[in-house]
Short mmCIF file of C-alpha atoms in Angstrom, two decimals:
data_model
loop_
_atom_site.label_atom_id
_atom_site.label_comp_id
_atom_site.label_asym_id
_atom_site.label_seq_id
_atom_site.Cartn_x
_atom_site.Cartn_y
_atom_site.Cartn_z
CA MET A 1 5.32 -56.44 -8.92
CA CYS A 2 3.70 -53.14 -9.90
CA ILE A 3 1.00 -54.89 -12.20
CA ILE A 4 0.17 -57.92 -9.22
CA LEU A 5 -0.65 -55.16 -6.94
CA PHE A 6 -2.65 -53.16 -9.11
CA VAL A 7 -4.94 -56.47 -9.87
CA CYS A 8 -5.13 -57.49 -6.60
CA ASN A 9 -6.55 -54.13 -5.66
CA VAL A 10 -9.23 -54.67 -8.27
CA CYS A 11 -10.24 -57.86 -7.37
CA TYR A 12 -10.74 -56.64 -3.83
CA SER A 13 -12.59 -53.66 -4.54
CA GLN A 14 -14.88 -55.42 -6.67
CA THR A 15 -16.12 -57.79 -3.66
CA ASN A 16 -17.13 -54.57 -2.16
CA CYS A 17 -18.22 -52.07 -3.99
CA ASN A 18 -20.08 -51.87 -7.02
CA VAL A 19 -17.96 -50.90 -10.10
CA SER A 20 -18.94 -48.59 -13.05
CA LEU A 21 -17.60 -49.05 -16.48
CA THR A 22 -17.96 -45.16 -16.77
CA SER A 23 -15.38 -42.76 -15.88
CA ASN A 24 -16.97 -39.51 -15.88
CA CYS A 25 -16.29 -38.10 -12.31
CA ASN A 26 -12.93 -37.28 -10.60
CA PRO A 27 -11.33 -40.23 -8.99
CA THR A 28 -10.56 -39.88 -5.56
CA GLY A 29 -7.38 -38.35 -4.92
CA ALA A 30 -7.97 -36.66 -8.27
CA GLY A 31 -10.51 -33.79 -7.62
CA SER A 32 -12.76 -36.21 -5.63
CA GLN A 33 -12.74 -37.26 -2.12
CA CYS A 34 -14.19 -39.09 0.41
CA VAL A 35 -13.71 -38.85 4.37
CA ILE A 36 -15.01 -40.45 7.43
CA THR A 37 -14.29 -39.10 10.96
CA GLY A 38 -15.31 -40.48 14.16
CA GLU A 39 -14.20 -43.57 15.97
CA PRO A 40 -13.32 -46.17 13.51
CA THR A 41 -14.57 -48.61 15.88
CA ILE A 42 -17.71 -48.10 17.74
CA ASN A 43 -18.65 -50.49 20.91
CA PHE A 44 -21.81 -51.42 22.22
CA THR A 45 -21.99 -53.45 25.73
CA PHE A 46 -24.95 -55.00 26.91
CA GLU A 47 -24.46 -55.74 30.86
CA SER A 48 -27.52 -55.40 32.01
CA PHE A 49 -31.48 -56.45 31.21
CA GLY A 50 -32.03 -53.17 31.16
CA ASP A 51 -29.39 -52.58 28.55
CA PHE A 52 -31.44 -55.57 26.64
CA LEU A 53 -34.29 -54.20 26.97
CA THR A 54 -33.58 -50.40 25.95
CA GLY A 55 -30.91 -51.32 23.23
CA GLY A 56 -28.08 -49.26 22.55
CA ASN A 57 -27.97 -45.78 20.57
CA VAL A 58 -25.46 -43.75 19.23
CA PHE A 59 -25.58 -40.33 17.31
CA GLY A 60 -23.74 -39.19 14.75
CA ALA A 61 -20.74 -41.59 15.34
CA SER A 62 -19.65 -40.95 11.86
CA ILE A 63 -19.26 -38.31 9.54
CA LEU A 64 -19.01 -38.89 5.83
CA LYS A 65 -17.77 -35.82 3.79
CA MET A 66 -17.61 -35.98 -0.04
CA ILE A 67 -16.45 -34.19 -3.02
CA VAL A 68 -17.19 -35.33 -6.41
CA GLY A 69 -15.56 -33.58 -9.20
CA GLU A 70 -16.51 -34.26 -12.90
CA ASN A 71 -13.87 -34.60 -15.80
CA VAL A 72 -13.87 -32.04 -18.46
CA ALA A 73 -12.95 -34.48 -21.03
CA PRO A 74 -14.60 -36.52 -22.22
CA LEU A 75 -17.51 -34.12 -21.11
CA ALA A 76 -20.36 -36.33 -19.89
CA ASP A 77 -23.00 -36.80 -17.02
CA CYS A 78 -21.24 -37.66 -14.10
CA ARG A 79 -23.59 -39.06 -11.09
CA TRP A 80 -22.48 -41.03 -8.24
CA ARG A 81 -24.03 -43.69 -5.85
CA LEU A 82 -23.44 -44.08 -2.17
CA ASN A 83 -24.35 -47.37 -0.75
CA VAL A 84 -23.96 -49.29 2.37
CA HIS A 85 -22.88 -52.67 3.18
CA MET A 86 -22.05 -55.05 5.54
CA ASP A 87 -18.97 -57.73 6.14
CA ASN A 88 -19.12 -60.56 8.67
CA ASN A 89 -15.47 -61.99 7.84
CA GLY A 90 -17.30 -65.22 6.01
CA GLY A 91 -19.60 -66.13 8.45
CA LEU A 92 -23.38 -66.74 7.43
CA PRO A 93 -25.09 -63.85 5.32
CA THR A 94 -27.10 -63.54 8.00
CA GLU A 95 -25.39 -63.56 11.33
CA TRP A 96 -22.59 -61.77 13.32
CA GLU A 97 -19.11 -62.46 13.29
CA GLN A 98 -18.74 -64.00 16.64
CA VAL A 99 -15.23 -62.95 18.19
CA TYR A 100 -15.45 -64.68 21.25
CA ALA A 101 -18.17 -66.50 23.29
CA TYR A 102 -18.75 -66.75 26.93
CA GLY A 103 -19.16 -70.27 27.41
CA THR A 104 -20.27 -73.00 25.44
CA ASN A 105 -23.45 -73.39 24.24
CA THR A 106 -25.82 -74.02 21.37
CA ALA A 107 -27.86 -70.84 21.07
CA PRO A 108 -27.77 -68.94 17.60
CA PHE A 109 -25.78 -66.01 16.88
CA PRO A 110 -27.74 -62.79 16.61
CA ASN A 111 -28.94 -61.52 13.18
CA VAL A 112 -27.38 -58.79 11.34
CA ASN A 113 -30.62 -57.24 10.72
CA ILE A 114 -30.45 -55.70 14.41
CA LEU A 115 -28.39 -53.06 13.48
CA GLU A 116 -30.17 -50.45 12.22
CA MET A 117 -28.16 -47.06 10.81
CA ARG A 118 -29.74 -43.80 9.65
CA LEU A 119 -28.03 -41.49 7.09
CA ARG A 120 -29.42 -38.23 7.53
CA ASN A 121 -27.88 -34.24 6.53
CA GLN A 122 -29.56 -31.17 6.47
CA CYS A 123 -31.23 -31.36 3.09
CA ASN A 124 -32.41 -34.64 3.44
CA THR A 125 -31.11 -36.18 0.52
CA SER A 126 -30.83 -39.75 1.69
CA LEU A 127 -33.11 -42.58 -0.26
CA THR A 128 -33.74 -43.63 3.35
CA GLY A 129 -35.02 -40.50 4.54
CA SER A 130 -34.82 -39.94 8.40
CA ASN A 131 -35.59 -43.35 8.74
CA TYR A 132 -33.21 -46.27 10.23
CA ALA A 133 -32.79 -48.83 7.92
CA THR A 134 -31.30 -52.40 7.76
CA LEU A 135 -30.07 -55.38 6.30
CA ALA A 136 -31.30 -58.61 6.54
CA THR A 137 -27.91 -60.46 5.17
CA THR A 138 -24.46 -59.27 4.09
CA ALA A 139 -25.50 -60.02 0.36
CA ASN A 140 -27.62 -56.84 0.29
CA ASN A 141 -26.77 -53.02 0.72
CA ILE A 142 -28.67 -50.14 1.64
CA ASP A 143 -29.26 -47.40 -1.46
CA VAL A 144 -28.03 -43.76 0.03
CA VAL A 145 -27.88 -42.05 -2.94
CA GLU A 146 -28.57 -43.62 -6.41
CA SER A 147 -28.13 -43.19 -9.96
CA PRO A 148 -31.59 -44.35 -11.68
CA GLY A 149 -30.64 -42.69 -15.08
CA VAL A 150 -31.55 -39.30 -13.44
CA SER A 151 -29.42 -36.72 -12.62
CA ASN A 152 -30.03 -34.58 -9.66
CA ASN A 153 -28.02 -31.63 -9.42
CA SER A 154 -27.24 -29.88 -5.94
CA GLY A 155 -27.69 -26.41 -4.37
CA THR A 156 -31.15 -26.51 -4.02
CA CYS A 157 -31.51 -28.29 -0.79
CA SER A 158 -35.00 -29.42 -1.61
CA ALA A 159 -34.60 -32.84 -3.12
CA THR A 160 -33.43 -36.26 -1.93
CA ASN A 161 -30.78 -38.33 -4.05
CA VAL A 162 -28.54 -35.52 -4.87
CA ASN A 163 -26.09 -37.35 -7.32
CA ARG A 164 -24.59 -35.14 -9.29
CA PRO A 165 -20.83 -33.48 -8.71
CA GLY A 166 -20.32 -31.07 -5.76
CA SER A 167 -18.69 -30.70 -2.23
CA TYR A 168 -19.09 -30.67 1.29
CA LEU A 169 -17.32 -27.34 1.52
CA ASN A 170 -20.27 -25.83 -0.70
CA ASN A 171 -23.16 -27.82 -0.11
CA PHE A 172 -22.58 -29.54 3.47
CA GLY A 173 -26.49 -30.37 3.71
CA GLU A 174 -26.01 -32.19 0.55
CA TYR A 175 -22.64 -33.59 0.35
CA SER A 176 -22.09 -35.15 4.00
CA PHE A 177 -23.88 -37.41 6.19
CA ALA A 178 -24.52 -38.10 9.89
CA ILE A 179 -24.69 -41.33 10.44
CA ASP A 180 -26.47 -42.70 13.52
CA TYR A 181 -26.23 -46.34 15.10
CA ARG A 182 -29.16 -48.48 16.67
CA LEU A 183 -28.19 -52.20 17.92
CA GLN A 184 -31.42 -53.79 19.88
CA PRO A 185 -30.36 -57.22 20.72
CA THR A 186 -32.98 -60.16 21.29
CA LEU A 187 -32.89 -62.66 23.99
CA ASN A 188 -31.65 -66.50 24.05
CA ILE A 189 -29.04 -65.63 21.54
CA GLN A 190 -25.55 -66.90 22.37
CA PRO A 191 -23.70 -64.38 24.50
CA GLY A 192 -20.02 -63.49 23.47
CA ILE A 193 -18.58 -60.84 21.49
CA TYR A 194 -19.44 -60.05 17.96
CA ARG A 195 -18.17 -57.83 15.03
CA LEU A 196 -19.33 -56.44 12.04
CA ASN A 197 -17.61 -54.64 9.61
CA VAL A 198 -19.83 -51.61 8.00
CA LYS A 199 -18.98 -50.58 4.42
CA PHE A 200 -19.80 -47.13 3.23
CA CYS A 201 -18.97 -47.03 -0.92
CA ILE A 202 -18.87 -44.52 -2.96
CA THR A 203 -18.90 -45.01 -6.87
CA GLU A 204 -19.31 -43.70 -9.89
CA GLY A 205 -23.30 -44.24 -11.34
CA ASN A 206 -24.18 -45.90 -14.37
CA MET B 1 19.61 -49.73 -29.46
CA LYS B 2 16.33 -51.49 -30.51
CA ASN B 3 16.71 -54.46 -28.39
CA ASN B 4 17.73 -52.34 -24.94
CA PRO B 5 16.22 -53.89 -22.14
CA LEU B 6 16.12 -50.71 -20.44
CA ARG B 7 13.63 -49.03 -23.13
CA LYS B 8 11.48 -52.09 -23.47
CA ALA B 9 11.07 -51.86 -19.59
CA LEU B 10 10.29 -48.40 -19.56
CA LEU B 11 7.61 -48.83 -22.71
CA ALA B 12 6.17 -51.33 -20.66
CA LEU B 13 6.04 -49.61 -17.50
CA GLY B 14 4.26 -46.47 -19.80
CA ALA B 15 1.56 -48.94 -21.27
CA ILE B 16 0.60 -49.87 -17.49
CA VAL B 17 0.34 -46.05 -16.77
CA VAL B 18 -1.80 -45.37 -19.62
CA SER B 19 -3.86 -48.01 -18.94
CA HIS B 20 -4.63 -47.55 -15.67
CA ALA B 21 -5.33 -43.62 -16.18
CA ALA B 22 -8.00 -44.98 -18.90
CA PHE B 23 -10.01 -46.72 -16.13
CA ALA B 24 -9.35 -44.37 -13.19
CA GLN B 25 -12.98 -43.83 -11.58
CA LEU B 26 -14.65 -42.45 -8.45
CA GLN B 27 -14.22 -45.25 -6.20
CA GLU B 28 -14.09 -45.25 -2.45
CA GLU B 29 -14.43 -47.20 0.52
CA LYS B 30 -14.92 -46.36 4.28
CA ASN B 31 -15.21 -48.82 6.84
CA VAL B 32 -16.26 -48.55 10.53
CA THR B 33 -16.55 -51.74 12.83
CA ILE B 34 -19.13 -52.07 15.40
CA THR B 35 -18.34 -54.50 18.30
CA MET B 36 -21.29 -55.89 20.24
CA ASP B 37 -20.18 -57.26 23.52
CA LEU B 38 -23.65 -59.46 25.05
CA GLN B 39 -23.01 -60.28 28.40
CA PRO B 40 -25.14 -63.37 29.91
CA ILE B 41 -27.39 -61.28 32.10
CA LEU B 42 -29.29 -63.53 34.89
CA GLN B 43 -31.05 -61.36 37.59
CA LEU B 44 -32.44 -63.48 40.64
CA LYS B 45 -34.60 -61.00 42.61
CA MET B 46 -36.12 -62.76 46.26
CA GLU B 47 -38.74 -60.89 48.18
CA GLY B 48 -39.25 -61.81 51.79
CA PRO B 49 -37.13 -62.36 54.79
CA ASP B 50 -33.73 -63.31 54.55
CA GLN B 51 -34.39 -65.88 57.71
CA LEU B 52 -37.17 -67.75 58.39
CA ASP B 53 -37.41 -69.11 62.28
CA PHE B 54 -39.98 -72.03 62.73
CA THR B 55 -40.55 -72.00 66.47
CA PHE B 56 -42.03 -75.21 67.66
CA ASP B 57 -43.55 -74.57 71.50
CA GLU B 58 -47.00 -75.89 70.93
CA ILE B 59 -48.03 -79.85 70.73
CA ASN B 60 -50.22 -79.24 67.70
CA GLU B 61 -47.31 -77.57 65.75
CA TYR B 62 -45.27 -80.84 66.25
CA TYR B 63 -48.14 -82.75 64.74
CA ALA B 64 -49.51 -80.44 62.09
CA GLY B 65 -46.35 -78.71 61.38
CA ILE B 66 -45.41 -75.15 60.47
CA VAL B 67 -46.07 -73.50 57.18
CA LYS B 68 -44.84 -70.37 56.04
CA TYR B 69 -46.96 -69.61 53.02
CA GLY B 70 -45.64 -67.32 50.46
CA ALA B 71 -42.66 -66.25 52.62
CA THR B 72 -40.09 -66.09 49.48
CA ILE B 73 -41.36 -64.57 45.94
CA LEU B 74 -38.86 -65.13 43.06
CA LYS B 75 -38.12 -63.02 40.52
CA VAL B 76 -36.39 -63.63 37.08
CA SER B 77 -35.08 -61.75 34.56
CA SER B 78 -32.87 -63.59 32.03
CA THR B 79 -31.67 -62.81 28.56
CA VAL B 80 -30.74 -66.60 28.16
CA SER B 81 -32.57 -69.55 28.72
CA PHE B 82 -32.40 -70.71 32.10
CA ASP B 83 -32.87 -73.16 35.25
CA LEU B 84 -33.82 -72.35 38.54
CA TRP B 85 -33.95 -74.26 41.52
CA ALA B 86 -33.24 -74.45 45.56
CA ALA B 87 -30.80 -76.17 47.00
CA GLY B 88 -30.66 -76.92 50.93
CA LEU B 89 -27.25 -76.51 52.60
CA SER B 90 -25.59 -76.38 56.06
CA GLN B 91 -22.42 -75.74 57.29
CA GLY B 92 -22.08 -79.03 58.23
CA GLN B 93 -21.25 -78.99 61.59
CA GLU B 94 -23.10 -82.45 62.65
CA GLY B 95 -22.50 -84.13 59.14
CA SER B 96 -23.15 -83.54 55.54
CA PHE B 97 -26.91 -83.43 54.47
CA LEU B 98 -27.68 -82.82 58.38
CA TRP B 99 -28.93 -79.43 60.14
CA ASP B 100 -26.22 -77.32 62.08
CA ASN B 101 -26.93 -77.30 65.88
CA PRO B 102 -25.75 -74.23 67.38
CA VAL B 103 -27.46 -74.20 70.46
CA GLU B 104 -28.59 -77.82 72.38
CA TYR B 105 -31.20 -77.37 75.19
CA ALA B 106 -29.76 -80.74 76.63
CA ALA B 107 -26.96 -83.17 76.04
CA PRO B 108 -27.44 -85.85 72.98
CA SER B 109 -27.85 -89.08 74.14
CA ALA B 110 -28.10 -92.67 72.41
CA GLN B 111 -31.78 -91.68 71.63
CA ALA B 112 -31.49 -88.12 71.29
CA VAL B 113 -29.70 -87.05 68.56
CA ASP B 114 -28.47 -83.88 66.72
CA GLU B 115 -29.17 -85.31 63.06
CA ILE B 116 -31.70 -83.31 61.59
CA PRO B 117 -31.71 -84.03 57.43
CA LEU B 118 -32.04 -81.09 55.38
CA THR B 119 -34.86 -82.65 53.65
CA ALA B 120 -36.72 -82.18 56.65
CA LEU B 121 -37.28 -79.04 55.21
CA GLU B 122 -40.33 -78.97 52.70
CA LEU B 123 -40.51 -76.17 49.76
CA ARG B 124 -43.83 -75.75 47.80
CA GLN B 125 -44.04 -73.69 44.32
CA PHE B 126 -46.46 -71.80 42.65
CA PRO B 127 -46.80 -72.17 39.51
CA ALA B 128 -45.55 -75.57 39.05
CA ASN B 129 -42.51 -75.70 37.02
CA PRO B 130 -43.05 -74.86 32.99
CA SER B 131 -40.98 -77.68 31.68
CA VAL B 132 -43.11 -80.14 32.99
CA ALA B 133 -45.78 -79.08 30.59
CA GLY B 134 -43.61 -77.67 28.14
CA GLY B 135 -42.39 -81.16 27.32
CA CYS B 136 -39.22 -81.64 28.75
CA VAL B 137 -38.27 -85.20 28.25
CA ASN B 138 -36.28 -85.24 31.45
CA THR B 139 -39.29 -84.48 33.79
CA VAL B 140 -42.13 -85.67 35.43
CA ALA B 141 -45.32 -84.49 36.65
CA LEU B 142 -44.92 -83.00 40.14
CA SER B 143 -41.56 -85.44 40.72
CA SER B 144 -39.52 -83.09 39.05
CA ASP B 145 -40.65 -79.72 40.74
CA TYR B 146 -42.13 -78.67 44.20
CA SER B 147 -45.90 -77.89 42.92
CA ALA B 148 -47.36 -80.92 45.01
CA PRO B 149 -49.07 -80.24 48.17
CA PHE B 150 -47.75 -80.55 51.79
CA GLN B 151 -49.08 -84.25 52.55
CA PRO B 152 -50.45 -84.72 56.66
CA ILE B 153 -49.13 -87.13 58.80
CA THR B 154 -51.39 -90.50 59.06
CA ILE B 155 -49.54 -92.65 61.92
CA PRO B 156 -47.66 -90.60 63.85
CA GLY B 157 -46.13 -93.67 66.03
CA THR B 158 -44.44 -94.73 62.96
CA SER B 159 -43.89 -91.54 61.32
CA THR B 160 -46.05 -92.67 58.52
CA MET B 161 -47.76 -89.88 56.12
CA SER B 162 -48.94 -89.96 52.74
CA ALA B 163 -46.24 -90.04 50.11
CA GLY B 164 -45.03 -86.33 49.75
CA ASN B 165 -42.81 -84.85 47.10
CA ASN B 166 -41.78 -81.35 48.41
CA THR B 167 -38.38 -82.22 50.09
CA VAL B 168 -35.62 -80.02 49.17
CA TYR B 169 -32.85 -80.90 46.90
CA CYS B 170 -29.85 -80.86 49.11
CA PRO B 171 -26.49 -81.05 46.98
CA ALA B 172 -23.33 -82.50 48.48
CA PRO B 173 -21.61 -79.94 50.57
CA GLY B 174 -18.43 -79.80 48.55
CA THR B 175 -20.34 -79.12 45.50
CA PRO B 176 -23.17 -76.99 46.68
CA TYR B 177 -23.85 -75.52 42.85
CA THR B 178 -24.29 -78.84 41.26
CA ALA B 179 -27.71 -79.30 39.38
CA PRO B 180 -30.36 -81.27 40.63
CA THR B 181 -30.80 -84.89 38.00
CA SER B 182 -34.13 -84.60 36.91
CA THR B 183 -35.82 -87.71 35.26
CA ALA B 184 -39.13 -88.74 33.34
CA VAL B 185 -39.20 -91.62 36.07
CA VAL B 186 -41.24 -90.97 39.16
CA GLY B 187 -39.19 -92.17 41.95
CA THR B 188 -35.95 -91.00 40.86
CA SER B 189 -36.43 -87.58 39.87
CA GLU B 190 -34.69 -84.30 41.83
CA LYS B 191 -36.06 -81.25 41.53
CA TYR B 192 -35.96 -77.85 39.71
CA ILE B 193 -38.15 -74.97 40.15
CA ALA B 194 -38.06 -74.18 36.54
CA GLY B 195 -36.27 -76.14 33.95
CA GLY B 196 -34.73 -79.47 33.69
CA THR B 197 -31.10 -81.82 33.25
CA GLY B 198 -29.63 -81.25 29.84
CA VAL B 199 -29.50 -78.62 27.01
CA VAL B 200 -32.24 -80.26 24.99
CA ALA B 201 -35.62 -78.84 23.96
CA ASN B 202 -38.04 -77.27 26.50
CA CYS B 203 -35.80 -78.54 29.47
CA SER B 204 -35.04 -74.91 30.20
CA VAL B 205 -37.18 -71.64 30.22
CA ILE B 206 -36.56 -69.40 27.52
CA GLY B 207 -35.02 -65.47 28.47
CA GLY B 208 -37.34 -63.34 29.45
CA SER B 209 -38.30 -61.30 32.75
CA TYR B 210 -41.35 -60.85 35.12
CA LEU B 211 -41.30 -57.18 34.04
CA ILE B 212 -42.13 -57.84 30.25
CA GLY B 213 -45.02 -58.98 28.62
CA GLY B 214 -47.82 -58.15 31.18
CA LEU B 215 -46.90 -60.44 34.19
CA ASN B 216 -49.92 -63.05 34.95
CA PRO B 217 -48.88 -64.58 38.24
CA ASN B 218 -51.07 -67.58 37.42
CA THR B 219 -48.84 -68.85 34.40
CA SER B 220 -45.48 -66.81 34.50
CA SER B 221 -42.34 -68.62 34.02
CA TYR B 222 -40.52 -65.72 35.49
CA ARG B 223 -41.87 -65.60 39.10
CA TYR B 224 -42.35 -68.50 41.59
CA VAL B 225 -44.32 -67.94 45.31
CA MET B 226 -42.49 -70.35 48.04
CA ASP B 227 -44.01 -72.02 50.97
CA TYR B 228 -42.02 -73.15 53.61
CA ARG B 229 -43.37 -76.40 55.84
CA ILE B 230 -41.34 -78.01 58.75
CA LEU B 231 -43.26 -81.24 60.09
CA PRO B 232 -41.48 -82.69 63.18
CA ASN B 233 -43.95 -85.31 64.52
CA LEU B 234 -43.83 -86.51 67.86
CA PRO B 235 -41.61 -88.43 68.64
CA VAL B 236 -39.76 -85.80 66.37
CA THR B 237 -38.53 -87.75 63.61
CA PHE B 238 -39.89 -85.53 60.70
CA PRO B 239 -41.14 -88.12 58.92
CA ALA B 240 -40.86 -86.12 55.43
CA HIS B 241 -37.58 -87.15 54.87
CA ILE B 242 -37.94 -90.64 55.35
CA PRO B 243 -37.62 -92.35 51.55
CA THR B 244 -40.39 -94.69 52.27
CA ASN B 245 -42.86 -91.37 52.77
CA ALA B 246 -41.38 -89.47 49.54
CA THR B 247 -42.78 -90.26 46.29
CA ASN B 248 -39.33 -89.82 45.06
CA ALA B 249 -38.24 -92.67 47.55
CA THR B 250 -34.81 -93.45 45.38
CA ALA B 251 -34.05 -90.04 44.30
CA PRO B 252 -29.91 -89.51 45.10
CA TYR B 253 -30.49 -86.75 47.20
CA VAL B 254 -33.18 -88.19 49.45
CA THR B 255 -31.32 -91.01 50.27
CA ASN B 256 -28.32 -89.27 50.88
CA ALA B 257 -29.76 -87.07 53.99
CA ASP B 258 -31.40 -89.93 55.24
CA GLY B 259 -28.14 -92.34 55.28
CA ALA B 260 -26.85 -89.43 57.04
CA SER B 261 -29.30 -89.10 59.92
CA GLY B 262 -29.99 -91.62 62.55
CA LEU B 263 -33.81 -90.77 62.93
CA LEU B 264 -35.52 -93.89 63.57
CA ALA B 265 -39.23 -94.18 62.07
CA ASN B 266 -40.49 -95.70 65.38
CA GLY B 267 -39.56 -92.65 67.25
CA SER B 268 -36.82 -95.15 69.27
CA VAL B 269 -34.37 -92.56 68.10
CA TYR B 270 -35.58 -88.55 67.80
CA ALA B 271 -34.25 -85.41 67.48
CA ASN B 272 -32.51 -83.61 70.46
CA PRO B 273 -33.73 -80.29 71.27
CA GLY B 274 -32.20 -77.15 70.63
CA VAL B 275 -31.55 -74.88 67.88
CA TYR B 276 -31.01 -75.71 64.58
CA THR B 277 -30.02 -73.95 61.20
CA MET B 278 -29.53 -74.31 57.54
CA TYR B 279 -29.94 -72.25 54.63
CA VAL B 280 -31.23 -72.26 51.18
CA LYS B 281 -29.72 -71.12 48.31
CA TYR B 282 -31.64 -70.22 44.85
CA ILE B 283 -29.69 -70.71 41.81
CA LEU B 284 -30.30 -69.28 38.62
CA ALA B 285 -28.03 -70.94 35.70
CA GLN B 286 -27.89 -70.40 32.16
CA ASP B 287 -29.02 -73.17 30.25
CA GLN B 288 -28.62 -73.18 26.38
#
């Protein structure tokens, strides 16, 4: 029974987060930590024409805080990566999941790219900078911190892509991200209630 | 001892634990769910008085009618594709498809009846229904909207006029929100202000607003100026309602309203003097 559960957990993770073959960082719960605060569900309601024109924008609705520890032995370069992707419960990769339709009609579902996200912190370490980023399809992801063979240490608060061990407790501006969500619906799409799951993945980089 | 089952199980579990530790990695996932409630927004703004009075107290007004130019301006904002139409209705005091007659200046008689059909009211719109030019297969120019000019009486004694194309669409009073049935055939089509019958290509106006994109009142699909005309004639037969005077002579609402009225083209039965009322509903409906 233990083996079955373990295998299933791996399968699930692989579909959602990139898996590294190295183990130079502490696993979460054993030296590393990832915490998200804020409401688990963020609702946008568009009930006037003005709402459609202006769109919806919530600032700092989620705060992502991380601690990444490095294994002592074998001593190696621990680098981490953070990316964002979306899940629409098996819908077409470019569309939101429709939970409820207001009436019947043939208009298209909204595209996932109308949801924009900005991950920001005090030291501006995000690869997306201060810009809102979006995804054209659920098959893609937004790289916030990467590990392209380069190690960027924390503590200077002067560079992007800090990907070495550290903690939000010591360097909040480099190991935390406030997340803003912006949603700009388009006209002539099918009225209804839609859902999109946003996944924040922290994994060890290669 | 070597074959002790408990010992084997412990060894196996130990192997699993060791294996797990060897592949332990930094990997964590956090989830936030975004929900979006997109409600269909259909806003119709109507400028102009709520009540239009047509008072016929001069002979020339009977022959020429009274026109209220630009009495109503309709402005649309919609997030979905839409149709827009006018529905002429009454309370049905005198019967279906007939004006109400709250005040009689004299008692009705066999010749003077209080049976003015709702189609005595004519509308004219500007600009024309964009679905007609847009290629909606269920529309035909002029007959599927109110863009045609008002026509004059040519022979008063027989209630003859140049064929008009402006009588207000009037649904059955029990189903006032029934959409017109526009067709591609001159003679049978019922009228929309914008859009056409069916959820098919170009038979609706795509969502938008008079507020955005720079309003061009000559061409905007989101703003319509409505004129009203009532043409009594003498004797008072309201010739526009008579099917032979209407381009859409066989449109169901035209024949229904004409059938409900006892007015005769030769003037032998005419409208009784009095105060008559009806109302027009402008209906904006999703069509996608």
